[in-house]
Short mmCIF file of C-alpha atoms and ligand atoms in Angstrom, two decimals:
data_model
loop_
_atom_site.label_atom_id
_atom_site.label_comp_id
_atom_site.label_asym_id
_atom_site.label_seq_id
_atom_site.Cartn_x
_atom_site.Cartn_y
_atom_site.Cartn_z
CA MET A 160 -78.41 -94.13 179.30
CA SER A 161 -82.03 -93.84 178.16
CA VAL A 162 -82.31 -90.21 176.86
CA ASP A 163 -82.03 -89.62 173.19
CA VAL A 164 -82.10 -86.23 171.53
CA LEU A 165 -83.65 -85.07 168.07
CA LEU A 166 -82.56 -81.70 166.85
CA GLY A 167 -82.47 -79.62 163.72
CA LEU A 168 -79.21 -79.34 161.74
CA GLN A 169 -80.22 -76.49 159.45
CA TRP A 170 -82.03 -73.07 160.17
CA GLY A 171 -84.95 -74.87 161.67
CA ASP A 172 -88.20 -76.31 159.73
CA GLU A 173 -86.24 -79.61 159.08
CA GLY A 174 -89.23 -81.63 159.93
CA LYS A 175 -88.52 -82.03 163.65
CA GLY A 176 -92.29 -82.42 164.69
CA LYS A 177 -93.05 -85.24 161.82
CA ILE A 178 -90.00 -87.42 162.91
CA VAL A 179 -90.59 -86.97 166.75
CA ASP A 180 -94.39 -88.09 166.17
CA VAL A 181 -93.00 -91.31 164.27
CA LEU A 182 -90.57 -92.23 166.78
CA THR A 183 -92.84 -91.34 169.83
CA PRO A 184 -94.11 -95.01 170.17
CA ASN A 185 -90.42 -95.96 171.07
CA TYR A 186 -90.37 -93.38 173.96
CA ASP A 187 -92.19 -93.20 177.43
CA VAL A 188 -91.40 -89.37 177.55
CA VAL A 189 -90.98 -86.71 175.11
CA ALA A 190 -89.64 -83.49 176.34
CA ARG A 191 -89.21 -79.66 174.74
CA PHE A 192 -85.80 -78.23 176.09
CA GLN A 193 -85.83 -74.68 174.76
CA GLY A 194 -87.29 -72.00 172.21
CA GLY A 195 -90.85 -71.08 172.40
CA PRO A 196 -93.87 -70.31 170.10
CA ASN A 197 -91.43 -69.18 167.46
CA ALA A 198 -91.56 -73.14 166.77
CA GLY A 199 -93.89 -74.44 164.42
CA HIS A 200 -93.86 -78.16 164.44
CA THR A 201 -96.25 -79.75 161.74
CA ILE A 202 -97.58 -83.29 162.02
CA GLU A 203 -99.74 -85.03 159.57
CA PHE A 204 -101.70 -88.37 159.68
CA ASP A 205 -105.11 -89.72 158.96
CA GLY A 206 -105.61 -86.91 156.38
CA LYS A 207 -105.39 -84.57 159.47
CA LYS A 208 -102.75 -81.75 159.94
CA PHE A 209 -101.50 -80.21 163.09
CA VAL A 210 -98.96 -77.56 163.91
CA LEU A 211 -97.37 -77.39 167.39
CA HIS A 212 -95.64 -74.61 168.99
CA THR A 213 -95.38 -75.12 173.02
CA ILE A 214 -96.54 -78.53 173.14
CA PRO A 215 -94.32 -81.60 172.63
CA SER A 216 -95.05 -83.51 169.56
CA GLY A 217 -95.37 -86.79 171.51
CA ILE A 218 -98.78 -85.76 172.29
CA PHE A 219 -100.62 -87.98 169.85
CA ASN A 220 -99.67 -91.03 171.73
CA LYS A 221 -101.92 -91.65 174.49
CA LYS A 222 -99.10 -93.65 176.54
CA THR A 223 -96.58 -90.91 176.15
CA ILE A 224 -95.73 -88.26 178.71
CA ASN A 225 -95.19 -84.82 177.49
CA LEU A 226 -92.92 -82.28 179.03
CA ILE A 227 -92.52 -78.69 178.56
CA GLY A 228 -89.13 -78.13 180.16
CA ASN A 229 -87.76 -75.37 182.21
CA GLY A 230 -85.58 -74.20 179.17
CA VAL A 231 -89.02 -73.38 177.16
CA ILE A 232 -90.55 -69.88 177.54
CA ILE A 233 -94.42 -69.88 177.60
CA ASP A 234 -96.88 -67.45 176.09
CA PRO A 235 -100.10 -68.82 177.96
CA GLN A 236 -102.55 -67.31 175.42
CA ILE A 237 -100.63 -69.09 172.75
CA LEU A 238 -100.47 -72.19 174.79
CA GLN A 239 -104.05 -72.16 175.41
CA ASN A 240 -105.14 -71.82 171.78
CA GLU A 241 -103.01 -74.77 171.10
CA ILE A 242 -104.64 -77.02 173.50
CA ARG A 243 -108.19 -75.90 172.81
CA HIS A 244 -107.47 -76.78 168.96
CA LEU A 245 -106.09 -80.16 169.85
CA GLN A 246 -109.11 -80.68 172.16
CA GLU A 247 -111.24 -80.02 169.35
CA SER A 248 -110.21 -82.44 167.23
CA GLY A 249 -110.56 -85.09 170.06
CA THR A 250 -107.06 -85.48 171.28
CA ASP A 251 -106.68 -85.81 174.96
CA VAL A 252 -103.91 -83.07 175.89
CA LEU A 253 -103.90 -82.22 179.72
CA SER A 254 -103.65 -85.88 181.13
CA ASN A 255 -100.23 -86.66 179.61
CA LEU A 256 -98.74 -82.86 179.66
CA PHE A 257 -96.77 -81.33 182.27
CA VAL A 258 -95.18 -77.94 182.58
CA SER A 259 -91.83 -76.98 184.56
CA ARG A 260 -92.40 -74.44 187.34
CA LYS A 261 -89.31 -72.87 186.30
CA ALA A 262 -90.40 -72.32 182.71
CA HIS A 263 -90.35 -68.35 181.62
CA LEU A 264 -93.39 -66.49 180.99
CA ILE A 265 -93.72 -64.55 177.72
CA LEU A 266 -95.53 -61.51 178.56
CA PRO A 267 -97.60 -59.47 176.35
CA SER A 268 -95.11 -56.29 176.93
CA HIS A 269 -92.30 -58.86 175.65
CA ARG A 270 -94.18 -59.08 172.21
CA VAL A 271 -94.40 -55.57 171.92
CA MET A 272 -90.87 -55.14 172.73
CA ASP A 273 -89.84 -57.41 169.90
CA ALA A 274 -91.72 -55.48 167.32
CA ALA A 275 -89.98 -52.30 168.82
CA SER A 276 -86.68 -53.73 168.90
CA GLU A 277 -87.18 -54.91 165.12
CA GLN A 278 -88.33 -51.80 164.13
CA GLN A 279 -85.38 -49.94 165.74
CA LYS A 280 -82.90 -52.05 163.60
CA GLY A 281 -84.61 -51.31 160.31
CA VAL A 282 -82.93 -53.08 157.33
CA GLY A 283 -80.65 -54.92 159.69
CA LYS A 284 -83.74 -56.73 161.53
CA ILE A 285 -83.37 -60.22 162.33
CA GLY A 286 -86.88 -61.20 161.11
CA SER A 287 -88.03 -62.54 164.14
CA THR A 288 -91.16 -64.36 164.47
CA LEU A 289 -92.26 -61.41 166.76
CA LYS A 290 -93.53 -63.92 169.49
CA GLY A 291 -91.42 -62.21 172.13
CA ILE A 292 -88.51 -64.80 172.18
CA GLY A 293 -85.69 -62.29 172.38
CA PRO A 294 -87.03 -60.02 175.09
CA THR A 295 -88.23 -62.70 177.15
CA TYR A 296 -84.84 -64.77 177.31
CA THR A 297 -83.46 -61.40 177.95
CA ASP A 298 -85.04 -61.04 181.05
CA LYS A 299 -84.41 -64.48 182.10
CA VAL A 300 -80.73 -63.83 181.88
CA SER A 301 -80.79 -60.18 183.36
CA ARG A 302 -82.92 -62.04 186.14
CA ASN A 303 -85.93 -59.74 185.87
CA GLY A 304 -88.38 -62.70 184.37
CA LEU A 305 -91.44 -64.13 185.88
CA ARG A 306 -91.78 -67.78 185.72
CA VAL A 307 -94.80 -70.45 185.84
CA GLY A 308 -94.20 -71.31 189.40
CA ASP A 309 -94.46 -67.65 190.30
CA ILE A 310 -98.01 -67.07 188.97
CA CYS A 311 -99.50 -68.23 192.43
CA SER A 312 -97.27 -66.17 194.46
CA GLY A 313 -98.85 -63.22 196.50
CA SER A 314 -96.67 -60.66 194.68
CA PHE A 315 -97.01 -61.67 190.99
CA LYS A 316 -99.47 -58.96 190.00
CA GLN A 317 -97.00 -56.63 191.53
CA SER A 318 -94.08 -58.19 189.80
CA TYR A 319 -95.98 -58.47 186.35
CA GLU A 320 -96.67 -54.53 186.63
CA ASP A 321 -93.30 -53.50 187.59
CA LEU A 322 -92.05 -55.55 184.73
CA LYS A 323 -94.49 -53.99 182.14
CA LYS A 324 -93.71 -50.95 183.46
CA ARG A 325 -90.00 -51.31 182.55
CA HIS A 326 -90.82 -52.72 179.13
CA PHE A 327 -93.03 -49.56 178.07
CA GLU A 328 -90.20 -47.40 179.22
CA PHE A 329 -88.07 -49.15 176.72
CA ILE A 330 -91.05 -48.91 174.14
CA LYS A 331 -91.39 -45.25 174.78
CA LEU A 332 -87.70 -44.31 174.40
CA SER A 333 -87.57 -46.34 170.94
CA GLY A 334 -90.38 -44.29 169.87
CA PHE A 335 -92.49 -47.21 168.97
CA ASP A 336 -96.19 -46.76 168.82
CA HIS A 337 -97.89 -49.59 170.87
CA LYS A 338 -101.19 -48.11 170.70
CA ALA A 339 -100.79 -48.71 166.55
CA HIS A 340 -99.39 -52.03 167.18
CA PHE A 341 -101.84 -55.23 167.62
CA ILE A 342 -100.86 -58.63 168.83
CA ASP A 343 -103.00 -61.34 167.28
CA GLY A 344 -105.49 -58.70 165.83
CA LEU A 345 -106.12 -57.24 169.32
CA ASP A 346 -105.12 -53.69 171.06
CA PHE A 347 -102.64 -54.32 173.91
CA ASP A 348 -105.37 -53.96 176.69
CA SER A 349 -107.62 -56.58 175.05
CA TYR A 350 -104.90 -58.93 174.36
CA GLU A 351 -103.65 -58.48 177.76
CA GLN A 352 -107.28 -59.43 179.39
CA LYS A 353 -107.24 -62.69 177.40
CA TRP A 354 -103.50 -63.27 178.49
CA MET A 355 -104.43 -62.86 181.97
CA ASN A 356 -107.41 -65.42 181.50
CA SER A 357 -105.22 -67.89 179.66
CA LEU A 358 -102.78 -67.54 182.95
CA LYS A 359 -105.65 -69.04 185.06
CA LYS A 360 -105.60 -72.25 182.78
CA LEU A 361 -102.07 -72.68 182.97
CA VAL A 362 -102.24 -72.73 186.87
CA ASP A 363 -104.61 -75.55 186.45
CA MET A 364 -102.15 -77.52 184.51
CA GLN A 365 -99.96 -80.29 185.66
CA GLN A 366 -96.91 -78.24 187.17
CA VAL A 367 -93.89 -80.04 188.17
CA ASP A 368 -90.25 -79.38 189.28
CA SER A 369 -89.31 -80.88 185.86
CA GLU A 370 -85.60 -81.49 186.87
CA TYR A 371 -86.78 -83.93 189.54
CA PHE A 372 -89.49 -85.33 187.58
CA ILE A 373 -87.25 -86.30 184.50
CA ASN A 374 -84.45 -87.87 186.17
CA LYS A 375 -86.87 -89.95 188.30
CA LEU A 376 -88.35 -91.34 185.22
CA ILE A 377 -84.94 -91.68 183.76
CA ASN A 378 -83.82 -93.64 186.90
CA LYS A 379 -86.84 -96.04 186.45
CA LYS A 380 -85.36 -97.04 183.14
CA LYS A 381 -88.07 -94.82 181.26
CA ARG A 382 -87.02 -93.77 177.69
CA VAL A 383 -86.95 -90.16 177.00
CA LEU A 384 -86.56 -88.20 173.62
CA ALA A 385 -85.83 -84.58 173.82
CA GLU A 386 -87.19 -82.58 171.14
CA GLY A 387 -85.09 -79.70 169.73
CA ALA A 388 -86.93 -76.50 168.31
CA GLN A 389 -85.03 -74.22 165.69
CA GLY A 390 -81.75 -75.48 164.29
CA SER A 391 -78.19 -75.50 164.87
CA LEU A 392 -77.58 -72.66 162.66
CA LEU A 393 -79.90 -70.26 164.81
CA ASP A 394 -78.11 -71.21 168.09
CA ILE A 395 -77.44 -68.27 170.06
CA ASP A 396 -73.69 -69.03 170.31
CA PHE A 397 -73.07 -71.05 167.17
CA GLY A 398 -75.67 -69.65 164.63
CA SER A 399 -74.93 -66.76 162.17
CA TYR A 400 -75.08 -64.20 164.85
CA PRO A 401 -76.86 -61.52 165.38
CA PHE A 402 -79.37 -63.53 162.78
CA VAL A 403 -80.51 -66.17 165.29
CA THR A 404 -82.94 -67.17 168.05
CA SER A 405 -82.06 -66.31 172.00
CA SER A 406 -81.73 -69.88 173.08
CA SER A 407 -79.25 -73.02 172.92
CA THR A 408 -80.62 -74.98 169.85
CA THR A 409 -77.64 -77.57 170.25
CA ILE A 410 -77.15 -80.11 172.65
CA ALA A 411 -75.99 -77.93 175.17
CA GLY A 412 -79.59 -76.66 175.68
CA VAL A 413 -80.62 -80.33 176.71
CA PHE A 414 -78.78 -79.89 179.87
CA SER A 415 -79.53 -76.37 180.91
CA GLY A 416 -83.31 -76.85 179.55
CA LEU A 417 -84.30 -80.37 181.10
CA GLY A 418 -81.54 -80.47 183.90
CA ILE A 419 -80.21 -83.96 182.32
CA ALA A 420 -76.89 -84.52 182.75
CA PRO A 421 -74.65 -85.38 179.71
CA ASN A 422 -73.93 -88.76 180.27
CA LYS A 423 -77.70 -89.81 180.12
CA ILE A 424 -77.55 -89.25 176.43
CA ARG A 425 -77.72 -92.05 174.05
CA ASN A 426 -78.52 -91.14 170.52
CA VAL A 427 -78.26 -88.06 168.77
CA ILE A 428 -80.27 -88.00 166.03
CA GLY A 429 -79.66 -84.92 163.63
CA ILE A 430 -82.33 -84.20 161.13
CA PHE A 431 -81.83 -82.20 158.01
CA LYS A 432 -83.71 -81.52 154.95
CA ALA A 433 -82.22 -82.67 151.37
CA TYR A 434 -81.77 -79.05 150.56
CA CYS A 435 -81.84 -75.82 152.57
CA THR A 436 -84.27 -73.45 153.77
CA ARG A 437 -83.89 -70.15 155.92
CA VAL A 438 -86.88 -68.18 157.01
CA GLY A 439 -85.76 -64.43 158.38
CA SER A 440 -82.84 -62.81 157.64
CA GLY A 441 -79.08 -63.77 157.72
CA PRO A 442 -76.57 -65.21 155.60
CA PHE A 443 -77.29 -68.09 153.34
CA PRO A 444 -74.70 -69.04 150.90
CA THR A 445 -76.41 -71.59 148.95
CA GLU A 446 -79.50 -69.70 148.42
CA LEU A 447 -81.11 -70.08 144.96
CA PHE A 448 -82.83 -66.67 143.49
CA ASP A 449 -83.85 -68.46 140.49
CA ASN A 450 -86.80 -71.37 139.09
CA THR A 451 -85.49 -74.00 140.84
CA GLY A 452 -85.54 -72.06 144.31
CA ALA A 453 -89.17 -71.40 143.41
CA LEU A 454 -89.62 -74.70 142.45
CA LEU A 455 -88.29 -76.17 146.09
CA ARG A 456 -90.61 -73.48 147.72
CA GLU A 457 -93.95 -74.38 145.87
CA LYS A 458 -93.45 -78.11 145.92
CA GLY A 459 -92.06 -78.32 149.49
CA ARG A 460 -94.93 -75.91 150.57
CA GLU A 461 -92.12 -73.79 151.91
CA PHE A 462 -94.06 -71.45 154.02
CA GLY A 463 -93.35 -70.82 157.66
CA SER A 464 -95.59 -72.80 159.83
CA THR A 465 -95.88 -69.90 162.62
CA THR A 466 -95.82 -66.82 160.46
CA GLY A 467 -96.73 -68.24 157.06
CA ARG A 468 -93.70 -66.01 155.40
CA PRO A 469 -92.16 -67.77 152.25
CA ARG A 470 -88.85 -69.67 153.24
CA ARG A 471 -85.68 -69.04 151.35
CA CYS A 472 -84.65 -72.17 149.57
CA GLY A 473 -81.48 -73.50 148.33
CA TRP A 474 -79.00 -76.39 147.75
CA LEU A 475 -77.71 -78.60 150.56
CA ASP A 476 -74.48 -76.97 152.18
CA LEU A 477 -72.25 -79.68 153.47
CA PRO A 478 -69.64 -77.64 155.72
CA SER A 479 -72.79 -75.84 157.50
CA LEU A 480 -74.18 -79.59 158.20
CA GLU A 481 -70.82 -81.06 159.26
CA TYR A 482 -70.39 -77.88 161.62
CA ALA A 483 -73.92 -78.64 163.06
CA ILE A 484 -72.80 -82.54 163.36
CA MET A 485 -69.79 -81.64 165.20
CA LEU A 486 -71.51 -79.41 167.68
CA ASN A 487 -74.02 -81.91 168.62
CA GLY A 488 -71.70 -85.08 168.27
CA VAL A 489 -74.76 -86.16 165.77
CA THR A 490 -74.51 -90.30 166.04
CA GLU A 491 -77.32 -90.55 163.17
CA LEU A 492 -79.06 -88.46 160.60
CA VAL A 493 -82.38 -88.14 159.24
CA MET A 494 -82.89 -86.79 155.96
CA MET A 495 -86.15 -85.04 154.97
CA LYS A 496 -87.99 -83.69 151.86
CA ALA A 497 -86.02 -85.38 149.25
CA ASP A 498 -89.18 -85.70 147.24
CA VAL A 499 -89.40 -82.13 146.62
CA MET A 500 -86.46 -82.88 144.35
CA ASP A 501 -87.90 -85.56 142.33
CA GLU A 502 -88.22 -83.71 139.06
CA LEU A 503 -84.70 -82.18 139.11
CA GLU A 504 -82.40 -83.39 136.40
CA GLU A 505 -79.32 -82.20 138.46
CA ILE A 506 -78.59 -81.92 142.15
CA LYS A 507 -75.84 -79.56 143.46
CA VAL A 508 -74.26 -79.97 147.01
CA ALA A 509 -71.96 -77.32 148.33
CA THR A 510 -69.00 -78.98 149.37
CA ALA A 511 -66.59 -75.60 150.38
CA TYR A 512 -66.89 -71.95 149.92
CA LYS A 513 -64.73 -69.40 148.10
CA VAL A 514 -63.76 -66.68 150.54
CA LYS A 515 -61.37 -63.82 148.89
CA ASP A 516 -60.08 -66.61 146.62
CA ASN A 517 -59.40 -68.89 149.15
CA GLU A 518 -61.36 -72.40 149.47
CA ILE A 519 -62.48 -73.22 152.87
CA ASP A 520 -64.62 -76.30 154.12
CA TYR A 521 -65.57 -74.61 157.52
CA VAL A 522 -67.89 -72.26 158.71
CA PRO A 523 -66.15 -68.82 159.21
CA PHE A 524 -66.40 -66.15 161.91
CA GLU A 525 -67.63 -63.73 159.26
CA ALA A 526 -70.26 -65.68 157.64
CA CYS A 527 -71.87 -63.61 154.91
CA SER A 528 -73.76 -64.78 151.76
CA GLU A 529 -71.89 -61.85 149.67
CA ASN A 530 -68.34 -63.05 150.67
CA MET A 531 -69.09 -66.82 150.49
CA GLU A 532 -69.33 -68.11 147.12
CA PRO A 533 -70.32 -71.75 147.33
CA VAL A 534 -68.39 -74.49 145.68
CA TYR A 535 -70.63 -77.19 144.25
CA GLU A 536 -70.18 -80.58 143.49
CA SER A 537 -73.16 -82.24 141.08
CA LEU A 538 -75.31 -85.36 141.45
CA PRO A 539 -77.38 -86.90 138.84
CA GLY A 540 -81.56 -86.42 139.93
CA TRP A 541 -83.52 -89.87 140.14
CA ASN A 542 -86.31 -88.53 137.86
CA ASN A 543 -88.85 -90.70 139.67
CA SER A 544 -91.60 -89.80 142.49
CA ILE A 545 -89.97 -91.43 145.59
CA SER A 546 -93.33 -90.37 148.01
CA ASN A 547 -95.04 -93.49 147.64
CA PHE A 548 -92.88 -96.54 147.44
CA ALA A 549 -94.13 -99.49 149.42
CA ASP A 550 -90.71 -101.04 149.96
CA VAL A 551 -87.35 -99.28 150.88
CA HIS A 552 -85.69 -101.62 148.28
CA ASP A 553 -87.76 -100.05 145.37
CA ILE A 554 -85.91 -96.74 145.84
CA PRO A 555 -84.36 -95.61 142.76
CA ALA A 556 -80.56 -96.04 142.41
CA ASN A 557 -79.94 -92.36 142.07
CA PHE A 558 -81.53 -91.59 145.27
CA GLU A 559 -79.68 -94.27 147.05
CA LYS A 560 -76.51 -92.89 145.58
CA TYR A 561 -77.44 -89.25 146.82
CA ILE A 562 -77.87 -90.80 150.19
CA GLN A 563 -74.62 -92.54 150.22
CA TYR A 564 -72.74 -89.61 148.67
CA ILE A 565 -73.66 -87.37 152.02
CA GLU A 566 -72.92 -90.37 154.51
CA GLY A 567 -69.63 -90.47 152.60
CA LYS A 568 -69.19 -86.83 153.13
CA VAL A 569 -69.98 -86.48 156.85
CA LYS A 570 -69.40 -90.20 157.88
CA VAL A 571 -72.64 -90.42 159.91
CA PRO A 572 -75.29 -93.09 158.87
CA VAL A 573 -78.61 -91.83 157.24
CA THR A 574 -80.76 -94.30 159.21
CA VAL A 575 -84.59 -92.51 158.39
CA VAL A 576 -85.49 -91.30 155.40
CA SER A 577 -88.56 -89.16 155.07
CA THR A 578 -90.61 -88.69 151.55
CA GLY A 579 -93.69 -86.79 152.31
CA PRO A 580 -95.59 -85.16 155.43
CA ASP A 581 -97.52 -88.20 156.37
CA ARG A 582 -96.43 -90.28 159.08
CA ARG A 583 -96.44 -93.34 156.68
CA GLN A 584 -94.02 -91.62 154.22
CA THR A 585 -91.20 -92.67 156.39
CA TRP A 586 -88.41 -95.38 155.79
CA PHE A 587 -86.38 -97.01 158.31
CA ARG A 588 -83.10 -98.13 156.55
CA LYS A 589 -81.37 -100.94 157.19
CA ASP A 590 -79.41 -101.78 160.54
CA ASN A 591 -81.39 -98.77 162.21
CA PRO A 592 -80.53 -99.04 165.91
CA LEU A 593 -83.88 -96.80 166.55
CA VAL A 594 -86.43 -99.81 165.61
P1 GDP B 887 -90.45 -78.34 162.16
O1 GDP B 887 -90.54 -77.02 162.47
O2 GDP B 887 -88.69 -79.15 162.01
O3 GDP B 887 -91.27 -79.43 162.83
O4 GDP B 887 -90.73 -78.55 160.47
P2 GDP B 887 -91.89 -77.55 160.04
O5 GDP B 887 -93.32 -78.29 160.27
O6 GDP B 887 -91.98 -76.42 160.27
O7 GDP B 887 -91.73 -77.67 158.54
C1 GDP B 887 -91.70 -79.08 157.87
C2 GDP B 887 -92.68 -79.11 156.55
O8 GDP B 887 -92.28 -79.95 155.70
C3 GDP B 887 -94.06 -79.34 157.25
O9 GDP B 887 -95.00 -78.65 156.31
C4 GDP B 887 -94.46 -81.01 156.92
O10 GDP B 887 -95.72 -81.18 156.85
C5 GDP B 887 -93.25 -80.96 155.61
N1 GDP B 887 -92.65 -82.21 155.57
C6 GDP B 887 -91.96 -83.14 156.48
N2 GDP B 887 -91.49 -84.17 156.03
C7 GDP B 887 -91.62 -83.99 154.59
C8 GDP B 887 -91.23 -84.74 153.56
O11 GDP B 887 -90.38 -85.78 153.89
N3 GDP B 887 -91.67 -84.57 152.34
C9 GDP B 887 -92.46 -83.26 152.07
N4 GDP B 887 -92.59 -83.10 150.80
N5 GDP B 887 -92.79 -82.61 153.03
C10 GDP B 887 -92.45 -83.01 154.55
P1 IMO B 888 -88.67 -74.42 164.11
O1 IMO B 888 -88.73 -75.03 165.67
C1 IMO B 888 -87.59 -71.46 161.37
C2 IMO B 888 -86.24 -67.86 163.17
C3 IMO B 888 -86.97 -66.41 162.89
C4 IMO B 888 -85.94 -65.49 162.83
C5 IMO B 888 -84.90 -65.87 163.95
C6 IMO B 888 -85.26 -65.11 165.28
O2 IMO B 888 -90.29 -74.44 163.59
O3 IMO B 888 -87.85 -74.90 163.44
P2 IMO B 888 -87.24 -65.36 166.98
O4 IMO B 888 -88.68 -65.46 166.93
O5 IMO B 888 -86.62 -66.60 167.65
O6 IMO B 888 -86.61 -63.91 167.58
O7 IMO B 888 -86.53 -65.25 165.30
O8 IMO B 888 -85.01 -67.43 164.14
N1 IMO B 888 -86.79 -69.12 163.60
C7 IMO B 888 -87.10 -70.08 162.92
N2 IMO B 888 -87.07 -70.41 161.88
N3 IMO B 888 -87.98 -72.53 162.30
C8 IMO B 888 -88.17 -72.12 163.58
O9 IMO B 888 -88.67 -72.86 164.52
C9 IMO B 888 -87.63 -70.81 164.13
N4 IMO B 888 -87.74 -70.20 165.30
C10 IMO B 888 -86.99 -68.92 164.84
O10 IMO B 888 -87.35 -66.70 161.51
O11 IMO B 888 -85.15 -65.61 161.55
MG1 MG B 889 -91.08 -75.32 161.89
#
């Protein structure tokens, strides 16, 4: 068994990019298995900061193979921008990057469809990143999509035009004015031209039958890390539907998004923030609307890596964390961003919800912030900066107690603790099987 999986246990933005980058030297392959450019994975080292959307976060290690799996959806234009940005910083991107032929393409008209669909939903909108995620996965499942491996087929141009026509029929029906809608600051025709040009570059990249590619590497005893995007509470089946994304963000996505069998999985590394954030609409029982929420947002720089939107902030929610641990079979935990709470005298943690006078400790079918009043337990803050300790043994006692409190509740060890955005601000706790 040589495949480990790292995935988010909350509503995304837990810090997956940072930790994948930190763990990459332990792996031969890093592979993305779902999602698309709705993801924004931030990595900071040597005073530089990168945000990756489609490219796996192992790209900064020259020895690591990076694979964009079949479950990922690709916008060639966004991918090319990402590649160019990395190359400009001196990163060798293309020699270690492989793309599945079976990955689906996000067309410019998918992005217009996304905007039209959100407009139609009005106040009930999802709060999508508007990268065309929902419409692209919809076309995949309804068997209308176009894949990377299709680009070179003789019928690609016709299939593209046919699909675009269908999209524009929907857009027209919805009353959405696509001429008034700009994609990345460009009108549709200019954007489409750029998209077509980047398609040619995608053809020149290393395309593979990724399920064979990765299984051959596994058979050669290469170590693989599967990198999740989004978080378990945004999962299409188990998230707060319909305020979710359109892919399987839980462990199930690894099997369908890479073609890896369940018996190849070793560790399931679940990553969570020491508090909670959410961007976009949907229930968030522990959301804070007061000064503490504002402090978490400002100190935690909680603004979307992909859209720049302010993230909603609140206390840690244990029933939903336990739910995500259960769904994924998490074997160890990584805790992020506790440094953001350094100044707090008191830290609250939700251990249950009050729903219609009943106390429940699970995530109910009708999850909705208004009907779920969190039941909190209170812990003392550590009143100390934890960002720059030289040694894991120097950490404040109350901080260690906070970690142990969470471990005691969820019954899974916290093996890695992150106390700042930089690679170096990472502690491996004792008995860590990853090092
Ligand atoms: P991802 O989508 O899960 O990769 O997470 P994002 O990159 O969208 O958001 C995480 C944000 O927190 C980024 O701005 C990171 O640079 C930052 N970050 C990661 N770990 C820490 C940490 O331990 N402390 C602080 N203060 N910031 C962190
Ligand atoms: P990473 O990988 C946080 C949210 C959107 C919206 C909902 C649906 O960086 O953790 P979509 O664009 O998929 O149709 O949006 O999901 N969302 C994310 N929130 N982090 C992400 O990715 C997200 N990807 C999508 O804000 O509420
Ligand atoms: Mg993110």
